[in-house]
mmCIF file with all atom_site columns, C-alpha atoms in Angstrom:
data_model
loop_
_atom_site.group_PDB
_atom_site.id
_atom_site.type_symbol
_atom_site.label_atom_id
_atom_site.label_alt_id
_atom_site.label_comp_id
_atom_site.label_asym_id
_atom_site.label_entity_id
_atom_site.label_seq_id
_atom_site.pdbx_PDB_ins_code
_atom_site.Cartn_x
_atom_site.Cartn_y
_atom_site.Cartn_z
_atom_site.occupancy
_atom_site.B_iso_or_equiv
_atom_site.pdbx_formal_charge
_atom_site.auth_seq_id
_atom_site.auth_comp_id
_atom_site.auth_asym_id
_atom_site.auth_atom_id
_atom_site.pdbx_PDB_model_num
ATOM 1   C CA . MET A 1 1   ? 101.041 -0.806  -46.644 1.00 0.00 ? 1   MET A CA 1
ATOM 2   C CA . PHE A 1 2   ? 99.670  -0.992  -50.090 1.00 0.00 ? 2   PHE A CA 1
ATOM 3   C CA . ASP A 1 3   ? 99.686  -4.717  -50.127 1.00 0.00 ? 3   ASP A CA 1
ATOM 4   C CA . ASN A 1 4   ? 97.347  -4.768  -46.852 1.00 0.00 ? 4   ASN A CA 1
ATOM 5   C CA . TRP A 1 5   ? 94.942  -2.350  -48.307 1.00 0.00 ? 5   TRP A CA 1
ATOM 6   C CA . HIS A 1 6   ? 94.919  -4.505  -51.525 1.00 0.00 ? 6   HIS A CA 1
ATOM 7   C CA . ILE A 1 7   ? 93.949  -7.539  -49.777 1.00 0.00 ? 7   ILE A CA 1
ATOM 8   C CA . ASN A 1 8   ? 91.306  -5.752  -47.461 1.00 0.00 ? 8   ASN A CA 1
ATOM 9   C CA . SER A 1 9   ? 89.833  -4.143  -50.432 1.00 0.00 ? 9   SER A CA 1
ATOM 10  C CA . ASN A 1 10  ? 89.594  -7.548  -52.488 1.00 0.00 ? 10  ASN A CA 1
ATOM 11  C CA . GLN A 1 11  ? 88.044  -9.129  -49.363 1.00 0.00 ? 11  GLN A CA 1
ATOM 12  C CA . ASP A 1 12  ? 85.637  -6.356  -48.909 1.00 0.00 ? 12  ASP A CA 1
ATOM 13  C CA . LEU A 1 13  ? 84.672  -6.477  -52.619 1.00 0.00 ? 13  LEU A CA 1
ATOM 14  C CA . ALA A 1 14  ? 84.268  -10.234 -52.309 1.00 0.00 ? 14  ALA A CA 1
ATOM 15  C CA . ASP A 1 15  ? 81.854  -9.909  -49.128 1.00 0.00 ? 15  ASP A CA 1
ATOM 16  C CA . ARG A 1 16  ? 79.862  -7.283  -50.979 1.00 0.00 ? 16  ARG A CA 1
ATOM 17  C CA . ILE A 1 17  ? 79.396  -9.440  -54.189 1.00 0.00 ? 17  ILE A CA 1
ATOM 18  C CA . GLN A 1 18  ? 78.471  -12.355 -51.939 1.00 0.00 ? 18  GLN A CA 1
ATOM 19  C CA . ARG A 1 19  ? 75.887  -10.216 -50.262 1.00 0.00 ? 19  ARG A CA 1
ATOM 20  C CA . LEU A 1 20  ? 74.495  -9.145  -53.608 1.00 0.00 ? 20  LEU A CA 1
ATOM 21  C CA . GLU A 1 21  ? 74.456  -12.750 -54.759 1.00 0.00 ? 21  GLU A CA 1
ATOM 22  C CA . ASP A 1 22  ? 72.611  -13.743 -51.689 1.00 0.00 ? 22  ASP A CA 1
ATOM 23  C CA . ILE A 1 23  ? 69.942  -11.084 -51.973 1.00 0.00 ? 23  ILE A CA 1
ATOM 24  C CA . GLU A 1 24  ? 69.329  -12.004 -55.609 1.00 0.00 ? 24  GLU A CA 1
ATOM 25  C CA . ALA A 1 25  ? 68.914  -15.781 -54.814 1.00 0.00 ? 25  ALA A CA 1
ATOM 26  C CA . ILE A 1 26  ? 66.533  -14.842 -52.107 1.00 0.00 ? 26  ILE A CA 1
ATOM 27  C CA . ARG A 1 27  ? 64.607  -12.803 -54.710 1.00 0.00 ? 27  ARG A CA 1
ATOM 28  C CA . ASN A 1 28  ? 64.706  -15.813 -57.021 1.00 0.00 ? 28  ASN A CA 1
ATOM 29  C CA . LEU A 1 29  ? 63.541  -18.167 -54.006 1.00 0.00 ? 29  LEU A CA 1
ATOM 30  C CA . LYS A 1 30  ? 60.468  -15.829 -53.544 1.00 0.00 ? 30  LYS A CA 1
ATOM 31  C CA . ALA A 1 31  ? 59.668  -15.648 -57.255 1.00 0.00 ? 31  ALA A CA 1
ATOM 32  C CA . ARG A 1 32  ? 59.678  -19.556 -57.283 1.00 0.00 ? 32  ARG A CA 1
ATOM 33  C CA . TYR A 1 33  ? 57.445  -19.690 -54.320 1.00 0.00 ? 33  TYR A CA 1
ATOM 34  C CA . CYS A 1 34  ? 54.928  -17.158 -56.238 1.00 0.00 ? 34  CYS A CA 1
ATOM 35  C CA . ALA A 1 35  ? 55.169  -19.167 -59.392 1.00 0.00 ? 35  ALA A CA 1
ATOM 36  C CA . PHE A 1 36  ? 54.339  -22.482 -57.718 1.00 0.00 ? 36  PHE A CA 1
ATOM 37  C CA . CYS A 1 37  ? 51.369  -20.769 -55.988 1.00 0.00 ? 37  CYS A CA 1
ATOM 38  C CA . ASP A 1 38  ? 50.259  -19.199 -59.063 1.00 0.00 ? 38  ASP A CA 1
ATOM 39  C CA . ASN A 1 39  ? 50.538  -22.627 -60.882 1.00 0.00 ? 39  ASN A CA 1
ATOM 40  C CA . GLY A 1 40  ? 47.641  -24.313 -59.092 1.00 0.00 ? 40  GLY A CA 1
ATOM 41  C CA . TYR A 1 41  ? 49.452  -23.989 -55.688 1.00 0.00 ? 41  TYR A CA 1
ATOM 42  C CA . ASP A 1 42  ? 51.932  -26.941 -56.596 1.00 0.00 ? 42  ASP A CA 1
ATOM 43  C CA . ALA A 1 43  ? 52.344  -28.560 -53.294 1.00 0.00 ? 43  ALA A CA 1
ATOM 44  C CA . ASP A 1 44  ? 55.524  -30.487 -54.170 1.00 0.00 ? 44  ASP A CA 1
ATOM 45  C CA . GLY A 1 45  ? 57.138  -27.277 -55.690 1.00 0.00 ? 45  GLY A CA 1
ATOM 46  C CA . ILE A 1 46  ? 56.260  -25.239 -52.554 1.00 0.00 ? 46  ILE A CA 1
ATOM 47  C CA . ALA A 1 47  ? 57.301  -27.537 -50.083 1.00 0.00 ? 47  ALA A CA 1
ATOM 48  C CA . SER A 1 48  ? 60.494  -28.182 -51.784 1.00 0.00 ? 48  SER A CA 1
ATOM 49  C CA . LEU A 1 49  ? 61.650  -24.563 -51.006 1.00 0.00 ? 49  LEU A CA 1
ATOM 50  C CA . PHE A 1 50  ? 61.289  -25.024 -47.181 1.00 0.00 ? 50  PHE A CA 1
ATOM 51  C CA . VAL A 1 51  ? 64.113  -26.587 -44.964 1.00 0.00 ? 51  VAL A CA 1
ATOM 52  C CA . GLU A 1 52  ? 62.991  -30.045 -43.649 1.00 0.00 ? 52  GLU A CA 1
ATOM 53  C CA . ASP A 1 53  ? 61.668  -28.397 -40.340 1.00 0.00 ? 53  ASP A CA 1
ATOM 54  C CA . GLY A 1 54  ? 60.259  -25.168 -41.971 1.00 0.00 ? 54  GLY A CA 1
ATOM 55  C CA . VAL A 1 55  ? 57.233  -23.141 -41.042 1.00 0.00 ? 55  VAL A CA 1
ATOM 56  C CA . TRP A 1 56  ? 54.642  -21.787 -43.305 1.00 0.00 ? 56  TRP A CA 1
ATOM 57  C CA . GLU A 1 57  ? 52.182  -19.367 -41.342 1.00 0.00 ? 57  GLU A CA 1
ATOM 58  C CA . GLY A 1 58  ? 48.950  -17.620 -42.541 1.00 0.00 ? 58  GLY A CA 1
ATOM 59  C CA . GLY A 1 59  ? 47.346  -14.711 -40.859 1.00 0.00 ? 59  GLY A CA 1
ATOM 60  C CA . VAL A 1 60  ? 43.573  -13.662 -40.282 1.00 0.00 ? 60  VAL A CA 1
ATOM 61  C CA . HIS A 1 61  ? 42.424  -15.156 -43.742 1.00 0.00 ? 61  HIS A CA 1
ATOM 62  C CA . VAL A 1 62  ? 44.208  -18.427 -43.691 1.00 0.00 ? 62  VAL A CA 1
ATOM 63  C CA . GLN A 1 63  ? 44.595  -19.056 -40.086 1.00 0.00 ? 63  GLN A CA 1
ATOM 64  C CA . GLY A 1 64  ? 47.062  -21.754 -39.867 1.00 0.00 ? 64  GLY A CA 1
ATOM 65  C CA . LYS A 1 65  ? 50.646  -22.667 -38.969 1.00 0.00 ? 65  LYS A CA 1
ATOM 66  C CA . TYR A 1 66  ? 52.119  -25.750 -40.699 1.00 0.00 ? 66  TYR A CA 1
ATOM 67  C CA . GLU A 1 67  ? 55.435  -26.763 -39.267 1.00 0.00 ? 67  GLU A CA 1
ATOM 68  C CA . GLY A 1 68  ? 57.757  -29.290 -41.392 1.00 0.00 ? 68  GLY A CA 1
ATOM 69  C CA . ARG A 1 69  ? 57.820  -29.684 -45.061 1.00 0.00 ? 69  ARG A CA 1
ATOM 70  C CA . GLU A 1 70  ? 55.148  -32.433 -45.193 1.00 0.00 ? 70  GLU A CA 1
ATOM 71  C CA . ALA A 1 71  ? 52.809  -30.292 -43.138 1.00 0.00 ? 71  ALA A CA 1
ATOM 72  C CA . ILE A 1 72  ? 53.289  -27.657 -45.730 1.00 0.00 ? 72  ILE A CA 1
ATOM 73  C CA . ARG A 1 73  ? 52.989  -30.032 -48.575 1.00 0.00 ? 73  ARG A CA 1
ATOM 74  C CA . SER A 1 74  ? 49.574  -31.292 -46.893 1.00 0.00 ? 74  SER A CA 1
ATOM 75  C CA . TYR A 1 75  ? 48.338  -27.780 -46.663 1.00 0.00 ? 75  TYR A CA 1
ATOM 76  C CA . PHE A 1 76  ? 48.975  -26.682 -50.028 1.00 0.00 ? 76  PHE A CA 1
ATOM 77  C CA . SER A 1 77  ? 47.649  -29.972 -51.722 1.00 0.00 ? 77  SER A CA 1
ATOM 78  C CA . LYS A 1 78  ? 44.312  -28.956 -50.703 1.00 0.00 ? 78  LYS A CA 1
ATOM 79  C CA . THR A 1 79  ? 44.547  -25.311 -51.588 1.00 0.00 ? 79  THR A CA 1
ATOM 80  C CA . GLY A 1 80  ? 44.590  -25.525 -55.474 1.00 0.00 ? 80  GLY A CA 1
ATOM 81  C CA . SER A 1 81  ? 41.059  -26.692 -55.548 1.00 0.00 ? 81  SER A CA 1
ATOM 82  C CA . ARG A 1 82  ? 39.756  -23.906 -53.443 1.00 0.00 ? 82  ARG A CA 1
ATOM 83  C CA . ILE A 1 83  ? 41.756  -21.160 -54.893 1.00 0.00 ? 83  ILE A CA 1
ATOM 84  C CA . THR A 1 84  ? 41.854  -21.614 -58.867 1.00 0.00 ? 84  THR A CA 1
ATOM 85  C CA . PHE A 1 85  ? 43.307  -18.490 -59.917 1.00 0.00 ? 85  PHE A CA 1
ATOM 86  C CA . ALA A 1 86  ? 45.854  -16.431 -58.184 1.00 0.00 ? 86  ALA A CA 1
ATOM 87  C CA . VAL A 1 87  ? 48.666  -13.811 -59.293 1.00 0.00 ? 87  VAL A CA 1
ATOM 88  C CA . HIS A 1 88  ? 51.054  -13.214 -56.270 1.00 0.00 ? 88  HIS A CA 1
ATOM 89  C CA . SER A 1 89  ? 52.594  -9.722  -56.865 1.00 0.00 ? 89  SER A CA 1
ATOM 90  C CA . VAL A 1 90  ? 55.426  -9.383  -54.283 1.00 0.00 ? 90  VAL A CA 1
ATOM 91  C CA . LEU A 1 91  ? 56.947  -5.874  -53.942 1.00 0.00 ? 91  LEU A CA 1
ATOM 92  C CA . ASN A 1 92  ? 59.218  -3.681  -51.962 1.00 0.00 ? 92  ASN A CA 1
ATOM 93  C CA . PRO A 1 93  ? 61.514  -6.380  -50.583 1.00 0.00 ? 93  PRO A CA 1
ATOM 94  C CA . ILE A 1 94  ? 63.584  -5.382  -47.575 1.00 0.00 ? 94  ILE A CA 1
ATOM 95  C CA . ILE A 1 95  ? 66.288  -8.247  -47.446 1.00 0.00 ? 95  ILE A CA 1
ATOM 96  C CA . GLU A 1 96  ? 68.733  -8.334  -44.662 1.00 0.00 ? 96  GLU A CA 1
ATOM 97  C CA . ILE A 1 97  ? 71.630  -10.927 -44.858 1.00 0.00 ? 97  ILE A CA 1
ATOM 98  C CA . ASN A 1 98  ? 73.513  -12.176 -41.752 1.00 0.00 ? 98  ASN A CA 1
ATOM 99  C CA . GLY A 1 99  ? 75.877  -14.837 -42.912 1.00 0.00 ? 99  GLY A CA 1
ATOM 100 C CA . ASN A 1 100 ? 73.872  -18.030 -43.624 1.00 0.00 ? 100 ASN A CA 1
ATOM 101 C CA . THR A 1 101 ? 70.666  -16.664 -42.393 1.00 0.00 ? 101 THR A CA 1
ATOM 102 C CA . ALA A 1 102 ? 68.557  -13.798 -43.762 1.00 0.00 ? 102 ALA A CA 1
ATOM 103 C CA . HIS A 1 103 ? 65.117  -11.902 -43.043 1.00 0.00 ? 103 HIS A CA 1
ATOM 104 C CA . ALA A 1 104 ? 62.951  -10.190 -45.501 1.00 0.00 ? 104 ALA A CA 1
ATOM 105 C CA . SER A 1 105 ? 59.736  -8.361  -45.590 1.00 0.00 ? 105 SER A CA 1
ATOM 106 C CA . TRP A 1 106 ? 57.687  -8.118  -48.811 1.00 0.00 ? 106 TRP A CA 1
ATOM 107 C CA . TYR A 1 107 ? 54.225  -6.643  -49.561 1.00 0.00 ? 107 TYR A CA 1
ATOM 108 C CA . LEU A 1 108 ? 51.733  -8.848  -51.440 1.00 0.00 ? 108 LEU A CA 1
ATOM 109 C CA . PHE A 1 109 ? 48.874  -7.705  -53.605 1.00 0.00 ? 109 PHE A CA 1
ATOM 110 C CA . GLN A 1 110 ? 47.018  -10.634 -55.092 1.00 0.00 ? 110 GLN A CA 1
ATOM 111 C CA . PRO A 1 111 ? 44.027  -10.843 -57.239 1.00 0.00 ? 111 PRO A CA 1
ATOM 112 C CA . CYS A 1 112 ? 42.486  -14.395 -57.087 1.00 0.00 ? 112 CYS A CA 1
ATOM 113 C CA . THR A 1 113 ? 39.357  -16.683 -57.373 1.00 0.00 ? 113 THR A CA 1
ATOM 114 C CA . GLU A 1 114 ? 38.448  -18.459 -54.287 1.00 0.00 ? 114 GLU A CA 1
ATOM 115 C CA . SER A 1 115 ? 35.556  -20.761 -54.337 1.00 0.00 ? 115 SER A CA 1
ATOM 116 C CA . GLY A 1 116 ? 34.262  -19.301 -57.579 1.00 0.00 ? 116 GLY A CA 1
ATOM 117 C CA . LYS A 1 117 ? 34.330  -15.545 -56.256 1.00 0.00 ? 117 LYS A CA 1
ATOM 118 C CA . ALA A 1 118 ? 36.800  -12.884 -57.434 1.00 0.00 ? 118 ALA A CA 1
ATOM 119 C CA . TYR A 1 119 ? 38.967  -11.562 -54.373 1.00 0.00 ? 119 TYR A CA 1
ATOM 120 C CA . TRP A 1 120 ? 41.385  -8.898  -53.891 1.00 0.00 ? 120 TRP A CA 1
ATOM 121 C CA . GLY A 1 121 ? 44.097  -9.827  -51.156 1.00 0.00 ? 121 GLY A CA 1
ATOM 122 C CA . SER A 1 122 ? 47.026  -7.595  -49.791 1.00 0.00 ? 122 SER A CA 1
ATOM 123 C CA . GLY A 1 123 ? 49.439  -8.428  -47.071 1.00 0.00 ? 123 GLY A CA 1
ATOM 124 C CA . VAL A 1 124 ? 52.807  -8.446  -45.740 1.00 0.00 ? 124 VAL A CA 1
ATOM 125 C CA . TYR A 1 125 ? 55.244  -11.298 -45.759 1.00 0.00 ? 125 TYR A CA 1
ATOM 126 C CA . GLN A 1 126 ? 57.907  -11.658 -42.919 1.00 0.00 ? 126 GLN A CA 1
ATOM 127 C CA . ASP A 1 127 ? 60.215  -14.370 -44.002 1.00 0.00 ? 127 ASP A CA 1
ATOM 128 C CA . ASP A 1 128 ? 63.249  -16.014 -42.351 1.00 0.00 ? 128 ASP A CA 1
ATOM 129 C CA . TYR A 1 129 ? 65.707  -17.892 -44.627 1.00 0.00 ? 129 TYR A CA 1
ATOM 130 C CA . VAL A 1 130 ? 68.655  -20.152 -44.143 1.00 0.00 ? 130 VAL A CA 1
ATOM 131 C CA . LYS A 1 131 ? 71.560  -21.165 -46.625 1.00 0.00 ? 131 LYS A CA 1
ATOM 132 C CA . VAL A 1 132 ? 72.275  -24.965 -46.702 1.00 0.00 ? 132 VAL A CA 1
ATOM 133 C CA . ASN A 1 133 ? 75.099  -26.035 -48.695 1.00 0.00 ? 133 ASN A CA 1
ATOM 134 C CA . GLY A 1 134 ? 75.150  -23.031 -50.697 1.00 0.00 ? 134 GLY A CA 1
ATOM 135 C CA . GLU A 1 135 ? 71.359  -22.874 -51.409 1.00 0.00 ? 135 GLU A CA 1
ATOM 136 C CA . TRP A 1 136 ? 68.721  -20.460 -49.843 1.00 0.00 ? 136 TRP A CA 1
ATOM 137 C CA . PHE A 1 137 ? 65.742  -21.970 -48.385 1.00 0.00 ? 137 PHE A CA 1
ATOM 138 C CA . PHE A 1 138 ? 62.693  -20.828 -46.216 1.00 0.00 ? 138 PHE A CA 1
ATOM 139 C CA . LYS A 1 139 ? 62.777  -21.435 -42.492 1.00 0.00 ? 139 LYS A CA 1
ATOM 140 C CA . HIS A 1 140 ? 59.825  -19.662 -41.704 1.00 0.00 ? 140 HIS A CA 1
ATOM 141 C CA . LEU A 1 141 ? 57.262  -17.688 -43.985 1.00 0.00 ? 141 LEU A CA 1
ATOM 142 C CA . LYS A 1 142 ? 54.542  -15.731 -42.457 1.00 0.00 ? 142 LYS A CA 1
ATOM 143 C CA . VAL A 1 143 ? 52.020  -13.771 -44.271 1.00 0.00 ? 143 VAL A CA 1
ATOM 144 C CA . THR A 1 144 ? 49.653  -11.289 -42.470 1.00 0.00 ? 144 THR A CA 1
ATOM 145 C CA . PHE A 1 145 ? 46.701  -10.034 -44.376 1.00 0.00 ? 145 PHE A CA 1
ATOM 146 C CA . ASN A 1 146 ? 45.727  -6.277  -44.658 1.00 0.00 ? 146 ASN A CA 1
ATOM 147 C CA . PHE A 1 147 ? 42.586  -7.237  -46.459 1.00 0.00 ? 147 PHE A CA 1
ATOM 148 C CA . TRP A 1 148 ? 41.086  -10.245 -48.293 1.00 0.00 ? 148 TRP A CA 1
ATOM 149 C CA . THR A 1 149 ? 37.948  -8.726  -49.865 1.00 0.00 ? 149 THR A CA 1
ATOM 150 C CA . PRO A 1 150 ? 35.392  -9.657  -52.638 1.00 0.00 ? 150 PRO A CA 1
ATOM 151 C CA . PHE A 1 151 ? 36.052  -7.869  -55.872 1.00 0.00 ? 151 PHE A CA 1
ATOM 152 C CA . GLU A 1 152 ? 32.726  -6.100  -55.760 1.00 0.00 ? 152 GLU A CA 1
ATOM 153 C CA . GLN A 1 153 ? 33.052  -4.905  -52.425 1.00 0.00 ? 153 GLN A CA 1
ATOM 154 C CA . GLY A 1 154 ? 36.494  -3.675  -52.218 1.00 0.00 ? 154 GLY A CA 1
ATOM 155 C CA . TRP A 1 155 ? 38.611  -3.334  -49.184 1.00 0.00 ? 155 TRP A CA 1
ATOM 156 C CA . VAL A 1 156 ? 36.964  -0.329  -47.950 1.00 0.00 ? 156 VAL A CA 1
ATOM 157 C CA . LYS A 1 157 ? 33.393  -1.787  -47.563 1.00 0.00 ? 157 LYS A CA 1
ATOM 158 C CA . GLU A 1 158 ? 34.307  -5.283  -46.704 1.00 0.00 ? 158 GLU A CA 1
ATOM 159 C CA . PRO A 1 159 ? 38.146  -5.789  -45.708 1.00 0.00 ? 159 PRO A CA 1
ATOM 160 C CA . PHE A 1 160 ? 37.577  -9.417  -44.427 1.00 0.00 ? 160 PHE A CA 1
ATOM 161 C CA . PRO A 1 161 ? 34.185  -11.056 -45.267 1.00 0.00 ? 161 PRO A CA 1
ATOM 162 C CA . ILE A 1 162 ? 32.467  -13.247 -42.770 1.00 0.00 ? 162 ILE A CA 1
ATOM 163 C CA . VAL A 1 163 ? 32.971  -16.832 -44.048 1.00 0.00 ? 163 VAL A CA 1
#
Protein backbone atom coordinates (compact mmCIF):
# COMPACT_ATOMS: atom_id res chain seq x y z
CA MET A 1 0.00 0.00 0.00
CA PHE A 2 2.70 2.52 0.87
CA ASP A 3 4.78 1.72 -2.22
CA ASN A 4 1.84 2.53 -4.46
CA TRP A 5 1.18 5.79 -2.61
CA HIS A 6 4.84 6.74 -2.97
CA ILE A 7 4.81 6.13 -6.75
CA ASN A 8 1.59 8.08 -7.26
CA SER A 9 2.85 10.86 -5.03
CA ASN A 10 6.13 11.10 -6.98
CA GLN A 11 4.28 11.17 -10.30
CA ASP A 12 1.91 13.82 -9.00
CA LEU A 13 4.86 15.87 -7.81
CA ALA A 14 6.64 15.45 -11.16
CA ASP A 15 3.48 16.55 -13.01
CA ARG A 16 3.11 19.58 -10.75
CA ILE A 17 6.75 20.57 -11.24
CA GLN A 18 6.40 20.17 -15.03
CA ARG A 19 3.32 22.41 -14.99
CA LEU A 20 5.22 25.10 -13.06
CA GLU A 21 8.18 24.83 -15.43
CA ASP A 22 5.83 25.17 -18.42
CA ILE A 23 4.18 28.24 -16.91
CA GLU A 24 7.57 29.83 -16.29
CA ALA A 25 8.70 29.03 -19.84
CA ILE A 26 5.56 30.72 -21.21
CA ARG A 27 6.19 33.78 -19.00
CA ASN A 28 9.72 33.94 -20.42
CA LEU A 29 8.41 33.55 -23.98
CA LYS A 30 6.04 36.49 -23.46
CA ALA A 31 8.85 38.54 -21.88
CA ARG A 32 11.08 37.85 -24.91
CA TYR A 33 8.25 38.93 -27.22
CA CYS A 34 7.91 42.21 -25.29
CA ALA A 35 11.68 42.77 -25.30
CA PHE A 36 11.88 42.26 -29.08
CA CYS A 37 8.98 44.71 -29.54
CA ASP A 38 10.60 47.28 -27.24
CA ASN A 39 13.92 46.91 -29.05
CA GLY A 40 12.76 48.49 -32.32
CA TYR A 41 10.28 45.73 -33.16
CA ASP A 42 12.97 43.20 -34.03
CA ALA A 43 11.11 41.37 -36.81
CA ASP A 44 13.41 38.33 -36.91
CA GLY A 45 13.30 37.98 -33.13
CA ILE A 46 9.53 38.28 -32.95
CA ALA A 47 8.96 35.84 -35.82
CA SER A 48 11.29 33.29 -34.20
CA LEU A 49 8.90 33.02 -31.24
CA PHE A 50 6.08 31.64 -33.42
CA VAL A 51 5.62 28.19 -34.91
CA GLU A 52 5.93 28.15 -38.70
CA ASP A 53 2.15 28.43 -39.19
CA GLY A 54 1.62 30.78 -36.24
CA VAL A 55 -0.77 33.73 -36.30
CA TRP A 56 -0.36 37.28 -34.99
CA GLU A 57 -3.62 39.23 -34.85
CA GLY A 58 -4.22 42.86 -33.89
CA GLY A 59 -7.41 44.52 -32.76
CA VAL A 60 -9.04 47.89 -33.44
CA HIS A 61 -5.84 49.94 -33.62
CA VAL A 62 -3.68 47.54 -35.61
CA GLN A 63 -6.38 45.88 -37.72
CA GLY A 64 -4.47 43.00 -39.14
CA LYS A 65 -4.04 39.26 -39.09
CA TYR A 66 -0.74 37.81 -40.21
CA GLU A 67 -0.58 34.08 -40.79
CA GLY A 68 2.75 32.29 -40.93
CA ARG A 69 6.18 33.21 -39.65
CA GLU A 70 7.13 35.07 -42.85
CA ALA A 71 3.97 37.23 -42.80
CA ILE A 72 4.62 38.06 -39.15
CA ARG A 73 8.24 38.96 -39.93
CA SER A 74 7.14 41.16 -42.84
CA TYR A 75 4.58 43.04 -40.74
CA PHE A 76 7.03 43.76 -37.93
CA SER A 77 9.83 44.76 -40.33
CA LYS A 78 7.80 47.94 -41.00
CA THR A 79 6.54 48.57 -37.46
CA GLY A 80 9.82 49.88 -35.99
CA SER A 81 9.88 52.87 -38.34
CA ARG A 82 6.34 53.86 -37.24
CA ILE A 83 6.58 53.06 -33.51
CA THR A 84 9.98 54.36 -32.45
CA PHE A 85 9.57 53.89 -28.71
CA ALA A 86 7.51 51.36 -26.76
CA VAL A 87 7.38 49.77 -23.34
CA HIS A 88 5.18 46.68 -23.33
CA SER A 89 4.11 46.07 -19.75
CA VAL A 90 2.20 42.79 -19.58
CA LEU A 91 0.34 42.14 -16.36
CA ASN A 92 -1.88 39.68 -14.50
CA PRO A 93 -1.32 36.57 -16.61
CA ILE A 94 -3.69 33.65 -16.37
CA ILE A 95 -1.89 30.67 -17.89
CA GLU A 96 -3.63 27.34 -18.44
CA ILE A 97 -1.52 24.34 -19.42
CA ASN A 98 -3.04 21.36 -21.23
CA GLY A 99 -0.25 18.94 -22.08
CA ASN A 100 1.70 20.38 -25.01
CA THR A 101 -0.73 23.25 -25.57
CA ALA A 102 -1.58 26.23 -23.42
CA HIS A 103 -3.67 29.39 -23.36
CA ALA A 104 -2.99 32.64 -21.54
CA SER A 105 -4.54 36.04 -21.15
CA TRP A 106 -2.48 39.09 -20.24
CA TYR A 107 -3.28 42.76 -19.74
CA LEU A 108 -1.16 45.21 -21.73
CA PHE A 109 -0.28 48.75 -20.73
CA GLN A 110 2.00 50.50 -23.20
CA PRO A 111 3.35 54.03 -23.45
CA CYS A 112 4.87 54.59 -26.86
CA THR A 113 5.80 57.02 -29.60
CA GLU A 114 4.00 56.46 -32.89
CA SER A 115 4.64 58.67 -35.91
CA GLY A 116 6.29 61.26 -33.64
CA LYS A 117 3.39 61.47 -31.13
CA ALA A 118 3.18 60.13 -27.60
CA TYR A 119 0.43 57.55 -27.01
CA TRP A 120 -1.00 55.44 -24.23
CA GLY A 121 -2.18 51.99 -25.17
CA SER A 122 -4.06 49.38 -23.19
CA GLY A 123 -5.36 46.02 -24.25
CA VAL A 124 -5.73 42.35 -23.59
CA TYR A 125 -3.68 39.56 -25.13
CA GLN A 126 -5.28 36.16 -25.73
CA ASP A 127 -2.45 33.79 -26.63
CA ASP A 128 -2.38 30.14 -27.63
CA TYR A 129 0.88 28.25 -27.31
CA VAL A 130 2.29 24.93 -28.43
CA LYS A 131 5.25 23.00 -27.09
CA VAL A 132 7.53 21.66 -29.84
CA ASN A 133 10.52 19.47 -28.97
CA GLY A 134 10.38 20.69 -25.38
CA GLU A 135 10.19 24.42 -26.25
CA TRP A 136 7.13 26.69 -26.10
CA PHE A 137 6.11 28.85 -29.08
CA PHE A 138 3.22 31.13 -29.93
CA LYS A 139 0.57 29.42 -32.02
CA HIS A 140 -1.82 32.39 -32.07
CA LEU A 141 -1.30 35.77 -30.42
CA LYS A 142 -4.26 38.14 -30.46
CA VAL A 143 -4.29 41.61 -28.94
CA THR A 144 -7.50 43.58 -28.50
CA PHE A 145 -7.05 47.21 -27.51
CA ASN A 146 -9.14 48.94 -24.87
CA PHE A 147 -7.71 52.28 -25.94
CA TRP A 148 -4.90 53.79 -28.01
CA THR A 149 -4.95 57.46 -27.22
CA PRO A 150 -2.75 60.53 -27.63
CA PHE A 151 -0.93 61.33 -24.39
CA GLU A 152 -2.43 64.83 -24.18
CA GLN A 153 -6.02 63.65 -24.69
CA GLY A 154 -6.09 60.63 -22.40
CA TRP A 155 -8.32 57.63 -22.81
CA VAL A 156 -11.45 59.40 -21.52
CA LYS A 157 -11.47 62.22 -24.08
CA GLU A 158 -10.18 60.22 -27.06
CA PRO A 159 -9.96 56.43 -26.60
CA PHE A 160 -9.23 55.79 -30.30
CA PRO A 161 -8.14 58.78 -32.39
CA ILE A 162 -9.45 59.00 -35.92
CA VAL A 163 -6.43 58.45 -38.12
